[in-house]
Amino acid sequence: MDTQEHVIQIVAETLNLSTSEINESSAMENLELWDSMAQVNLMMSIEQTFDLELDPEDFMKLNSVSNIVEYVDNQ
Amino acid sequence: MGRTSSFEDLLEITSLKQLQEKTGNWFQSLTLLEAQKLQRHINGLGASTHNVKLGFIHTYTSDLLNPWLEFHASIHDIDLDIYHAPYGMNVFEAQAGSGLVQHNPDLTVFMLQREDLHPLIKQPVTGLSVEQQRSLKDDAVANVIKILKAFRHALHGRMVVTILPSRFSAETGMYDLQSEFSEVDWWSNVKKEISRQIDETLDSTAYMDLDSLLASVGRQQFFDLRYWYTTRYPFAAQAANLFARQLVSVVEVICKPKAKVIILDADNTMWGGVIGEDGINGIALGPDYPGNAFIDFQRRILDFKERGFILAICSKNNHQDVIEVLQNHPHQVLREDMFSALKINWEPKHINIQAIAKELNLGLDSFIFVDDSDYECGVVRKELPQVHVVQTPKKAVDIPYCLDNISRLEILSLTQEDKNKTQLYAQERQRKALQSKVSDGGGDIEEYLHSLQMEMSIELNAEHWVERLAQLTQKTNQFNLTTRRYSEQQVQEYISSNNWLVASFSLADAFGDSGVVGLLLIELQGPDAARIDTLLMSCRVIGRKAESAFLETVLTSLQQQGISLVRAEYIPTMKNKLVQDFYSNHQFSTSDNFAFERSLIEQKPLRADDFPMKISLAS
């Protein structure tokens, strides 16, 4: 599974949606369920799944599938 | 790798009972994503049986706990409806029409911080004099109790109060406890005082100490400070997981049948080895490994006995071999008189367990069965699905802790009744012995009842029993005409109300006192009519005409108040077939077998001397 598929799966799981409802352009600004609360759970799941530790400064930047994929790939 | 593959195994599970009966903290290492995945798998197995409404009053972020709460609830077959009040510990939410009051939660959880108790707690308390510390403690406790009282008044369900532990280690450092101004000492006194006042002044309310959760995971694993400083959410994943688990165990205790009996196997459960082969000197039970683990296990079981659980043994052995250990083994902790039932024979275990249920007059769904054998656990699971089966872990070192995560073994309050329970059932054994002696001698049942020298004490609106009366409504399944469950708060309301009559009784006889075992909740409907809302009795006094004596005496009292018509109903459940003819047998008439009425003018209540006991009535 490549990073993007993986991230889409995590976003879908966190927002309780199916993976078909999420794609590379999904983001906080275009998904109603992706609110600030979902964002915190999403950050936790990203950390636990990819075994990395985010800085608080990154929390709000990682607000779209493409941003998250880019961040994870650069680690 | 090991963990990943075991998580995949979890997704293969096809029945919830398998998950519920898993021992140990298997869920503790799950990630949030795994928990959500597993929850979805569980939801796919079918809809939950129980629906429970939760409410949160919180001064820090609480809604991020939702996925963890829903995860643990799903394992225990519970569907949660969760409401989070707006931030803040203010009495506004306790007012009629507030979001919380409208949500009408079965359980309201208070997630407070220390600073909420008193503004001065933001400062180091070690800077205060001993006198100032004391008055700060008193003021802080008074503040929180006052607000809790306002909520208690407005809410019907249970309440659980928590206070977030400090993010910092002790103010005065490593040797804090030695200091005259010790913060740890001060705080533990504050908690003690809050718990004490909750216990004394608030019904159906418990204090859940998060400091003990902090101690078990460690401060660094408990807090994730990044989320705390960015979103006021304090918990690292593992702490959130365990906290949610604890809250769901409270929910379980509220909505599931109470566990009452722990049935233990003997060989390889209470001790290592097989008594019939290894002999009393050969079994592992003593100060060395693995015997010391079995001593610890028995010690744990003793804790549960102190909490009020009844103990029984179900073992395939020669009776005398096991009795020999119970009586004479120097390291045996659980002695013969601590067990209320012993089935040590070669019958199949499910037959023996059914016999224990009959002997103790308790439903199978109140039983926890502990055994090491795949075969025996399998048979009991198959034949008696109502029984909670615990298979002891393979490694001796894990055995002492195998009952630690069963929430139905947690109790929300301990009444004196609970503590006396084993004794009460022992008395019942003696009564049965007398009964068979009387009947063997050709005597009839009336003669037996008179030989018991029973004395019934009926009390009206007895406020001092409110905890026990609520407990009776929650626990009684078989002799219960309507099976309506009430909280302490609700029972208290009925006791205080002029439109309700709350009658209860206890029964003493030659062998001992039953404690409070019966309850009538009666609503007065106008000047001359009344409705029996609840009539229940503990099964331990069945077969002694107590139910009739109780009902007729209370009806006499109603008649004296001018009541001439009494309505009643029978609501059938899986458990209460026993009482389906109760009202028909007590001069009530019915057209449909569910709604009944009795005219006290035509069908006068029976008098006290119609019953084989002395009856006293106190109001």
XYZ file of C-alpha atoms in Angstrom:
694
model
C 0.000 0.000 0.000
C 1.491 3.400 -0.862
C 1.380 6.317 1.538
C -1.572 7.963 -0.141
C -3.759 4.860 0.071
C -2.724 4.436 3.650
C -3.553 8.036 4.558
C -6.908 7.846 2.776
C -7.722 4.755 4.780
C -6.848 6.484 8.071
C -8.835 9.598 7.200
C -11.839 7.459 6.219
C -11.605 5.391 9.406
C -11.308 8.494 11.588
C -14.234 10.274 9.965
C -16.279 7.074 9.839
C -16.597 7.260 6.043
C -15.818 4.687 3.369
C -12.521 5.005 1.492
C -14.454 5.758 -1.705
C -15.616 9.022 -0.151
C -12.039 10.241 0.362
C -9.536 11.123 -2.356
C -6.277 13.034 -2.725
C -8.004 16.400 -2.720
C -10.017 15.752 0.457
C -9.290 18.378 3.099
C -10.621 19.969 6.232
C -12.084 22.823 4.189
C -14.179 20.605 1.899
C -15.304 17.876 4.341
C -17.823 18.790 6.997
C -16.944 15.823 9.245
C -13.289 16.838 9.262
C -13.598 19.337 12.108
C -11.046 20.365 14.703
C -11.979 17.439 16.956
C -11.586 14.942 14.145
C -8.276 16.618 13.407
C -6.890 15.711 16.838
C -7.938 12.068 16.509
C -6.520 12.023 13.000
C -3.173 13.328 14.218
C -3.048 10.636 16.888
C -3.792 7.920 14.369
C -1.208 9.268 11.924
C 1.387 9.211 14.698
C 0.504 5.729 15.849
C 0.285 4.267 12.364
C 3.473 5.758 10.908
C 5.256 5.697 14.259
C 6.280 9.345 14.219
C 5.879 12.242 16.603
C 4.321 15.442 15.329
C 5.139 18.897 16.610
C 2.191 20.949 17.826
C 3.172 23.428 15.074
C 2.348 20.783 12.474
C -1.114 19.905 13.799
C -3.014 22.554 11.906
C -0.876 22.384 8.761
C -1.736 18.742 8.215
C -5.270 19.576 7.169
C -5.541 17.778 3.830
C -4.765 14.356 2.415
C -2.044 15.794 0.162
C -0.351 17.698 3.024
C -0.302 14.618 5.199
C 1.083 12.412 2.403
C 3.829 14.933 1.702
C 4.709 15.225 5.386
C 4.847 11.452 5.937
C 6.931 10.876 2.799
C 9.463 13.474 3.928
C 10.059 11.810 7.286
C 4.820 -8.562 14.887
C 3.169 -10.619 17.619
C 0.793 -7.810 18.389
C -0.184 -7.179 14.781
C -1.079 -10.783 14.208
C -3.092 -10.904 17.428
C -4.986 -7.812 16.270
C -5.839 -9.593 13.031
C -7.109 -12.479 15.181
C -9.445 -10.086 16.969
C -11.038 -9.195 13.645
C -11.856 -12.889 13.148
C -13.958 -13.061 16.310
C -17.579 -13.964 15.645
C -19.197 -13.559 19.045
C -18.996 -10.711 21.528
C -18.829 -13.149 24.408
C -15.383 -14.271 23.192
C -14.128 -10.697 23.537
C -15.916 -10.078 26.824
C -14.437 -13.204 28.388
C -10.860 -12.497 27.266
C -8.720 -12.057 30.356
C -5.963 -9.524 30.883
C -5.469 -6.036 29.457
C -5.560 -7.190 25.835
C -7.124 -3.914 24.703
C -4.535 -1.722 26.392
C -2.049 -1.683 23.519
C -4.565 -1.044 20.712
C -4.096 2.127 18.721
C -7.042 4.422 18.156
C -7.277 3.252 14.571
C -7.288 -0.393 15.605
C -9.952 0.307 18.208
C -12.117 1.955 15.574
C -11.563 -0.923 13.159
C -12.464 -3.489 15.773
C -15.525 -1.497 16.746
C -16.702 -1.504 13.147
C -16.188 -5.267 13.054
C -18.243 -5.618 16.254
C -20.998 -3.390 14.900
C -21.143 -5.727 11.928
C -22.002 -8.618 14.247
C -25.371 -7.060 15.109
C -27.104 -4.264 16.988
C -26.287 -3.698 20.657
C -28.695 -4.941 23.323
C -28.350 -2.039 25.719
C -28.877 1.664 25.064
C -27.380 4.045 27.550
C -27.325 7.841 27.662
C -24.135 9.471 28.895
C -23.682 13.103 29.847
C -20.435 14.994 30.423
C -19.861 18.076 32.524
C -16.273 19.060 31.840
C -13.779 21.863 32.216
C -11.353 20.431 29.667
C -11.830 18.720 26.312
C -13.923 15.605 26.745
C -15.417 14.756 23.352
C -12.168 13.273 22.066
C -12.897 10.380 24.390
C -15.931 9.440 22.285
C -14.242 6.920 19.959
C -12.713 5.136 22.944
C -15.993 5.157 24.838
C -17.898 3.817 21.852
C -15.250 1.162 21.314
C -15.448 -0.204 24.861
C -19.234 0.084 24.930
C -19.508 -1.935 21.714
C -17.495 -4.785 23.246
C -19.972 -4.916 26.083
C -23.016 -4.836 23.837
C -23.921 -1.254 24.691
C -24.921 1.554 22.372
C -24.068 4.977 23.805
C -25.864 8.254 23.258
C -23.365 10.873 24.430
C -23.954 14.518 25.276
C -21.145 16.926 26.153
C -22.266 20.078 27.918
C -20.514 23.314 26.969
C -17.212 23.882 28.822
C -17.489 24.784 32.465
C -18.588 23.596 35.834
C -21.511 25.901 36.301
C -24.917 25.278 37.709
C -26.563 26.568 34.543
C -26.502 23.028 33.155
C -28.337 21.842 36.280
C -31.335 24.014 35.513
C -34.565 22.686 34.064
C -34.478 22.786 30.274
C -30.676 22.718 29.987
C -29.147 20.472 27.352
C -27.973 18.052 30.001
C -31.288 17.828 31.839
C -33.100 17.305 28.541
C -30.666 14.595 27.523
C -31.632 12.843 30.803
C -28.439 10.784 31.075
C -28.332 7.394 32.766
C -24.832 8.379 33.829
C -23.368 11.862 34.132
C -19.587 12.100 34.302
C -17.863 15.114 35.799
C -14.424 15.746 34.328
C -13.001 18.451 36.536
C -9.599 19.932 37.172
C -8.138 20.684 40.566
C -8.258 24.409 39.889
C -12.038 24.223 39.514
C -12.367 23.519 43.219
C -10.886 26.825 44.293
C -9.078 29.659 42.470
C -6.214 29.547 44.997
C -5.272 26.011 43.927
C -3.627 27.553 40.859
C -0.887 28.678 43.257
C 1.421 26.236 45.019
C -0.303 25.062 48.193
C 3.069 24.445 49.816
C 3.382 28.217 50.162
C 0.493 28.250 52.618
C 0.590 27.770 56.359
C -0.875 24.576 57.798
C -3.893 26.571 58.936
C -4.358 28.129 55.489
C -4.002 24.732 53.866
C -6.760 23.394 56.071
C -9.187 26.187 55.317
C -8.375 25.967 51.608
C -9.207 22.275 51.761
C -12.509 22.921 53.523
C -13.493 25.673 51.085
C -12.519 23.625 48.041
C -14.531 20.613 49.222
C -17.516 22.774 50.106
C -17.460 24.386 46.637
C -17.494 21.138 44.723
C -20.089 19.470 46.959
C -22.394 22.458 46.615
C -22.310 22.313 42.828
C -22.664 18.535 42.779
C -25.752 18.867 44.961
C -27.334 21.196 42.434
C -26.743 18.604 39.699
C -27.889 15.752 41.925
C -31.141 17.575 42.442
C -31.691 18.076 38.712
C -30.634 14.662 37.367
C -32.121 11.193 37.701
C -29.291 8.907 36.674
C -26.045 8.057 38.369
C -23.168 10.505 38.676
C -19.434 9.836 38.602
C -17.001 12.564 39.655
C -13.407 12.667 38.436
C -10.636 15.205 38.909
C -7.731 15.345 36.496
C -4.420 14.574 38.235
C -1.712 17.173 38.304
C 0.522 17.434 35.233
C 3.422 18.089 37.568
C 5.180 15.868 40.031
C 4.968 16.870 43.687
C 5.568 20.558 44.384
C 8.290 20.049 46.944
C 10.070 17.366 44.961
C 11.057 13.807 45.668
C 10.682 13.966 49.428
C 7.350 15.787 49.368
C 5.653 13.442 51.789
C 8.190 14.227 54.517
C 7.400 17.898 54.337
C 5.003 19.434 56.796
C 3.458 21.209 53.802
C 3.325 18.111 51.613
C 1.166 18.705 48.551
C 0.548 15.011 47.967
C -0.662 14.650 51.523
C -2.855 17.753 51.236
C -4.395 16.572 47.991
C -5.110 13.092 49.284
C -6.927 14.672 52.225
C -8.988 16.790 49.827
C -9.953 13.681 47.855
C -10.772 11.740 50.991
C -13.016 14.530 52.220
C -14.775 14.867 48.848
C -15.402 11.100 48.753
C -16.664 11.079 52.320
C -19.085 13.936 51.742
C -20.296 12.432 48.469
C -20.957 9.207 50.301
C -22.834 10.915 53.088
C -24.808 13.561 51.258
C -25.275 12.530 47.612
C -27.233 9.515 46.381
C -26.085 7.379 43.445
C -22.849 9.331 43.144
C -19.328 7.927 43.083
C -15.868 9.454 43.123
C -13.553 7.803 40.612
C -9.939 8.445 41.520
C -7.905 9.179 38.397
C -4.710 9.349 40.449
C -4.805 5.555 40.678
C -5.085 5.341 36.877
C -2.152 7.743 36.649
C -0.189 5.529 39.032
C -0.815 2.425 36.946
C 0.283 3.949 33.603
C 2.772 6.520 34.880
C 2.579 10.318 34.486
C 4.494 10.379 31.201
C 2.231 7.805 29.597
C -0.876 9.428 31.033
C -0.453 12.931 29.624
C 0.244 14.009 26.078
C 1.246 17.591 26.721
C 1.186 18.566 23.034
C -2.571 18.004 22.934
C -2.993 19.582 26.340
C -1.378 22.859 25.324
C -2.977 22.999 21.867
C -6.484 21.634 22.504
C -6.873 21.257 26.289
C -7.066 17.504 25.854
C -4.770 15.855 28.404
C -4.794 12.171 27.600
C -2.253 10.126 25.715
C -3.881 7.284 23.800
C -3.348 4.644 26.457
C -4.753 6.809 29.244
C -7.799 7.706 27.139
C -8.283 4.023 26.388
C -8.137 3.001 30.049
C -10.217 5.929 31.304
C -12.918 5.129 28.754
C -12.779 1.502 29.844
C -13.354 2.527 33.469
C -16.315 4.710 32.561
C -17.841 1.951 30.454
C -17.499 -0.422 33.404
C -19.708 1.913 35.402
C -22.218 1.841 32.549
C -22.060 -1.957 32.555
C -22.769 -2.141 36.251
C -25.803 0.082 35.676
C -27.332 -1.785 32.753
C -26.324 -5.410 33.133
C -27.529 -8.061 35.556
C -25.528 -7.912 38.748
C -22.890 -10.585 39.207
C -23.396 -12.254 42.556
C -21.588 -15.585 42.618
C -18.036 -16.675 41.790
C -17.780 -20.418 41.184
C -14.263 -21.806 41.386
C -12.771 -24.970 40.054
C -10.249 -26.575 42.427
C -7.334 -28.313 40.645
C -5.079 -25.928 38.714
C -7.349 -23.016 39.655
C -7.174 -22.666 43.436
C -3.890 -24.565 43.531
C -1.419 -26.038 41.068
C -1.662 -29.754 40.370
C -4.342 -32.375 40.918
C -5.283 -33.193 44.502
C -6.460 -36.732 43.646
C -3.031 -37.560 42.194
C -0.555 -35.253 43.908
C -2.076 -35.432 47.380
C -2.333 -32.656 49.968
C 1.454 -32.407 50.275
C 2.057 -32.470 46.531
C -0.159 -29.649 45.218
C 1.418 -26.258 44.473
C 0.171 -23.925 47.191
C 2.722 -22.223 49.390
C 5.464 -19.619 49.602
C 7.463 -20.806 46.556
C 6.756 -20.494 42.844
C 4.233 -21.416 41.504
C 2.381 -22.033 44.786
C 2.739 -18.348 45.729
C 0.803 -17.265 42.623
C -2.083 -19.486 43.699
C -1.989 -17.966 47.186
C -2.233 -14.529 45.561
C -5.147 -15.714 43.436
C -6.999 -16.932 46.517
C -6.187 -13.663 48.266
C -7.797 -11.790 45.329
C -10.901 -13.985 45.586
C -11.089 -13.051 49.256
C -11.218 -9.363 48.191
C -14.272 -10.166 46.079
C -15.880 -11.977 48.996
C -15.377 -8.809 51.057
C -17.102 -6.849 48.295
C -20.137 -9.071 48.860
C -19.774 -11.760 46.226
C -20.830 -15.290 47.118
C -18.265 -18.050 46.619
C -18.908 -21.602 45.486
C -16.812 -24.566 44.358
C -17.551 -26.769 41.384
C -14.873 -29.421 41.035
C -14.579 -32.917 39.605
C -12.947 -34.684 42.511
C -13.611 -36.933 45.447
C -15.491 -34.719 47.882
C -13.266 -35.605 50.821
C -10.017 -34.816 48.956
C -10.969 -31.181 48.386
C -12.490 -30.769 51.853
C -9.196 -32.009 53.275
C -7.366 -29.124 51.590
C -10.017 -26.560 52.595
C -9.788 -27.669 56.208
C -6.181 -28.665 56.708
C -3.782 -27.285 54.104
C -1.588 -24.759 55.949
C -1.502 -22.306 53.006
C -5.122 -22.583 51.857
C -6.590 -19.050 52.125
C -10.218 -19.857 51.253
C -11.648 -22.077 53.979
C -14.739 -24.270 53.886
C -17.030 -21.828 55.710
C -16.307 -19.080 53.160
C -18.163 -21.004 50.456
C -21.929 -20.922 50.227
C -22.203 -23.984 47.976
C -19.903 -26.929 47.321
C -20.348 -29.279 44.379
C -17.414 -31.654 44.481
C -18.374 -34.774 42.564
C -18.117 -36.333 39.098
C -21.272 -34.855 37.572
C -20.923 -32.638 34.482
C -20.168 -29.060 35.569
C -23.147 -27.448 33.889
C -25.446 -29.768 35.873
C -23.666 -28.800 39.081
C -23.858 -25.102 38.263
C -27.590 -25.384 37.675
C -27.873 -27.144 41.031
C -25.967 -24.290 42.693
C -28.327 -21.774 41.059
C -31.277 -23.665 42.482
C -29.737 -24.013 45.898
C -28.905 -20.310 46.169
C -32.104 -19.230 44.429
C -30.126 -17.029 42.026
C -30.242 -16.640 38.248
C -27.480 -18.107 36.097
C -26.732 -14.656 34.674
C -25.379 -13.642 38.068
C -22.678 -16.336 37.905
C -18.979 -16.036 37.094
C -17.380 -19.444 36.524
C -13.588 -19.769 36.797
C -11.822 -22.874 35.488
C -8.514 -23.726 33.822
C -9.783 -26.463 31.527
C -10.579 -25.881 27.830
C -13.087 -28.691 28.019
C -14.979 -27.520 31.114
C -15.039 -23.881 29.950
C -16.304 -25.037 26.564
C -19.087 -27.169 28.038
C -20.314 -24.416 30.337
C -20.184 -21.825 27.524
C -22.240 -24.107 25.322
C -24.770 -25.375 27.858
C -25.164 -22.244 29.996
C -24.570 -19.195 27.800
C -25.861 -16.882 30.560
C -22.847 -17.717 32.726
C -19.730 -15.551 32.384
C -16.872 -18.018 31.898
C -13.317 -17.063 32.852
C -10.635 -19.437 31.705
C -7.580 -18.953 33.914
C -4.423 -17.990 31.998
C -1.906 -20.719 31.170
C 0.926 -19.043 33.065
C 0.666 -19.226 36.848
C 2.005 -15.664 37.196
C -1.031 -14.298 35.317
C -3.633 -16.215 37.316
C -3.945 -13.833 40.299
C -4.989 -10.988 37.963
C -7.410 -12.845 35.712
C -10.566 -11.327 37.243
C -9.283 -7.745 37.317
C -11.044 -6.492 34.213
C -14.514 -7.855 34.826
C -16.573 -4.773 35.516
C -19.499 -6.698 36.905
C -17.182 -7.535 39.786
C -16.887 -3.816 40.516
C -19.422 -2.422 42.915
C -20.624 1.152 43.117
C -21.467 1.028 46.778
C -21.037 -1.508 49.484
C -23.955 -2.044 51.845
C -23.823 -3.967 55.085
C -26.198 -6.432 53.403
C -23.496 -7.293 50.867
C -20.994 -7.972 53.588
C -23.374 -10.329 55.382
C -24.425 -12.241 52.303
C -22.405 -15.438 52.749
C -23.723 -15.705 56.279
C -27.297 -15.263 55.049
C -26.957 -18.127 52.603
C -25.399 -20.309 55.273
C -28.484 -19.625 57.420
C -30.645 -20.681 54.476
C -28.839 -24.035 54.387
C -29.726 -24.562 58.074
C -33.383 -23.666 57.394
C -33.569 -26.197 54.601
C -32.106 -28.794 56.947
C -34.832 -28.059 59.521
C -37.469 -28.188 56.811
C -36.441 -31.666 55.739
C -36.301 -32.749 59.382
C -39.866 -31.508 59.982
C -41.194 -33.121 56.829
C -39.329 -36.363 57.493
C -41.007 -36.450 60.891
C -44.394 -36.260 59.173
C -44.934 -32.558 59.992
C -46.561 -30.225 57.460
C -45.339 -26.941 56.036
C -47.390 -24.842 58.512
C -45.686 -26.625 61.363
C -42.306 -25.924 59.790
C -43.100 -22.236 59.336
C -44.191 -21.928 62.957
C -41.037 -23.697 64.083
C -39.019 -20.911 62.418
C -40.454 -18.324 64.902
C -40.529 -15.609 62.279
C -40.876 -11.912 63.022
C -41.586 -9.491 60.189
C -40.744 -5.798 60.589
C -42.418 -3.546 58.066
C -41.264 0.049 57.725
C -42.964 2.842 55.830
C -40.943 5.500 53.985
C -37.737 4.376 55.662
C -35.206 6.928 54.474
C -32.278 5.093 56.063
C -32.775 2.158 53.670
C -32.802 4.162 50.452
C -29.535 2.649 49.196
C -30.724 -0.899 49.865
C -34.190 -0.270 48.370
C -32.721 1.068 45.134
C -30.376 -1.910 45.072
C -33.375 -4.267 45.432
C -35.112 -2.708 42.425
C -31.925 -3.131 40.406
C -31.088 -6.667 41.448
C -34.386 -8.475 41.877
C -35.493 -10.360 38.788
C -37.600 -13.354 39.739
C -40.005 -12.224 42.442
C -40.646 -8.859 40.839
C -44.070 -8.011 39.402
C -43.026 -5.063 37.218
C -39.176 -5.128 37.156
C -38.897 -1.330 37.240
C -35.335 -0.245 38.078
C -34.875 2.834 40.242
C -31.851 4.836 41.350
C -31.337 5.913 44.945
C -32.307 9.387 43.847
C -35.681 8.199 42.510
C -36.444 6.083 45.567
C -35.616 9.095 47.713
C -38.088 11.163 45.712
C -40.833 8.601 46.308
C -40.063 8.518 50.023
C -40.289 12.314 50.242
C -43.433 12.555 48.144
C -46.880 12.760 49.728
C -48.375 10.877 46.810
C -46.279 7.786 47.273
C -45.987 5.140 49.928
C -42.720 3.210 50.174
C -43.017 0.057 52.295
C -40.227 -2.379 53.000
C -39.748 -5.355 55.281
C -37.163 -7.538 56.898
C -37.706 -10.971 58.351
C -36.002 -12.444 61.388
C -36.261 -16.054 62.494
C -34.615 -18.595 64.724
C -31.544 -18.651 62.461
C -30.933 -14.979 61.821
C -32.147 -11.767 60.254
C -32.728 -11.538 56.506
C -32.103 -7.801 56.343
C -34.383 -5.704 54.099
C -35.754 -8.092 51.473
C -39.083 -6.756 50.212
C -40.386 -3.530 48.728
C -43.743 -2.061 47.765
C -43.938 1.246 45.897
C -47.473 2.536 45.895
C -48.796 5.623 44.187
C -51.839 7.192 45.803
C -54.345 8.160 43.136
C -56.862 10.543 44.617
C -58.498 10.065 48.026
C -59.665 6.467 47.695
C -57.560 4.694 45.059
C -53.966 3.504 44.895
C -51.717 1.827 42.330
C -49.005 -0.696 43.115
C -46.069 0.430 40.991
C -43.545 -2.087 42.294
C -43.809 -5.208 44.390
C -40.692 -7.269 44.790
C -39.054 -9.636 47.198
C -35.641 -11.221 47.425
C -35.765 -14.932 46.642
C -33.985 -15.793 49.828
C -37.250 -15.523 51.818
C -39.517 -17.243 49.321
C -41.854 -19.990 50.492
C -42.545 -18.558 53.932
C -45.756 -16.603 53.247
C -43.774 -13.401 53.822
C -44.989 -11.903 50.525
C -48.647 -12.367 51.522
C -48.137 -11.102 55.055
C -46.326 -8.029 53.695
C -48.935 -7.202 51.060
C -51.955 -7.757 53.292
C -50.498 -5.713 56.153
C -49.706 -2.785 53.868
C -53.187 -3.046 52.320
C -54.659 -2.870 55.832
C -52.719 0.306 56.380
C -54.008 1.740 53.080
C -57.560 0.807 54.037
C -57.160 2.700 57.304
C -56.163 5.757 55.250
C -59.452 5.493 53.342
C -58.219 3.688 50.224
C -60.896 1.351 48.847
C -59.558 0.383 45.417
C -56.063 -0.914 44.626
C -54.808 -1.340 41.088
C -51.805 -3.439 40.169
C -50.098 -4.870 37.148
C -47.932 -7.775 36.126
C -45.300 -7.091 33.456
C -43.892 -10.409 32.210
C -40.148 -10.751 31.614
C -37.864 -13.700 30.902
C -37.348 -14.082 34.642
C -40.558 -13.400 36.549
C -42.885 -16.235 35.574
C -42.772 -17.219 39.236
C -45.177 -14.392 40.094
C -47.558 -14.456 37.143
C -50.415 -15.705 39.356
C -49.462 -13.631 42.366
C -52.299 -11.115 42.157
C -54.893 -13.727 41.149
C -53.894 -15.645 44.264
C -54.354 -12.533 46.372
C -57.982 -11.742 45.605
C -57.251 -9.350 42.745
C -59.488 -9.647 39.685
C -58.337 -9.257 36.109
C -59.686 -9.406 32.621
C -56.376 -9.847 30.780
C -53.894 -11.294 33.335
C -51.775 -8.139 33.202
C -53.905 -5.403 34.821
C -55.456 -6.220 38.164
C -57.626 -4.564 40.770
C -58.971 -5.352 44.197
C -61.680 -3.649 46.181
C -60.625 -3.454 49.800
C -64.286 -3.221 50.817
C -65.298 -6.493 49.218
C -61.971 -8.315 49.515
C -60.826 -7.181 52.924
C -57.122 -7.461 53.733
C -56.175 -10.462 55.858
C -55.204 -9.848 59.466
C -51.808 -10.372 61.016
C -52.842 -13.534 62.887
C -53.675 -15.230 59.591
C -49.909 -15.604 59.060
C -47.349 -17.839 60.759
C -45.288 -14.929 62.078
C -45.324 -11.853 64.292
C -45.760 -8.667 62.263
C -44.846 -5.165 63.335
C -45.397 -1.985 61.347
C -43.438 1.202 61.950
C -43.854 4.438 60.042
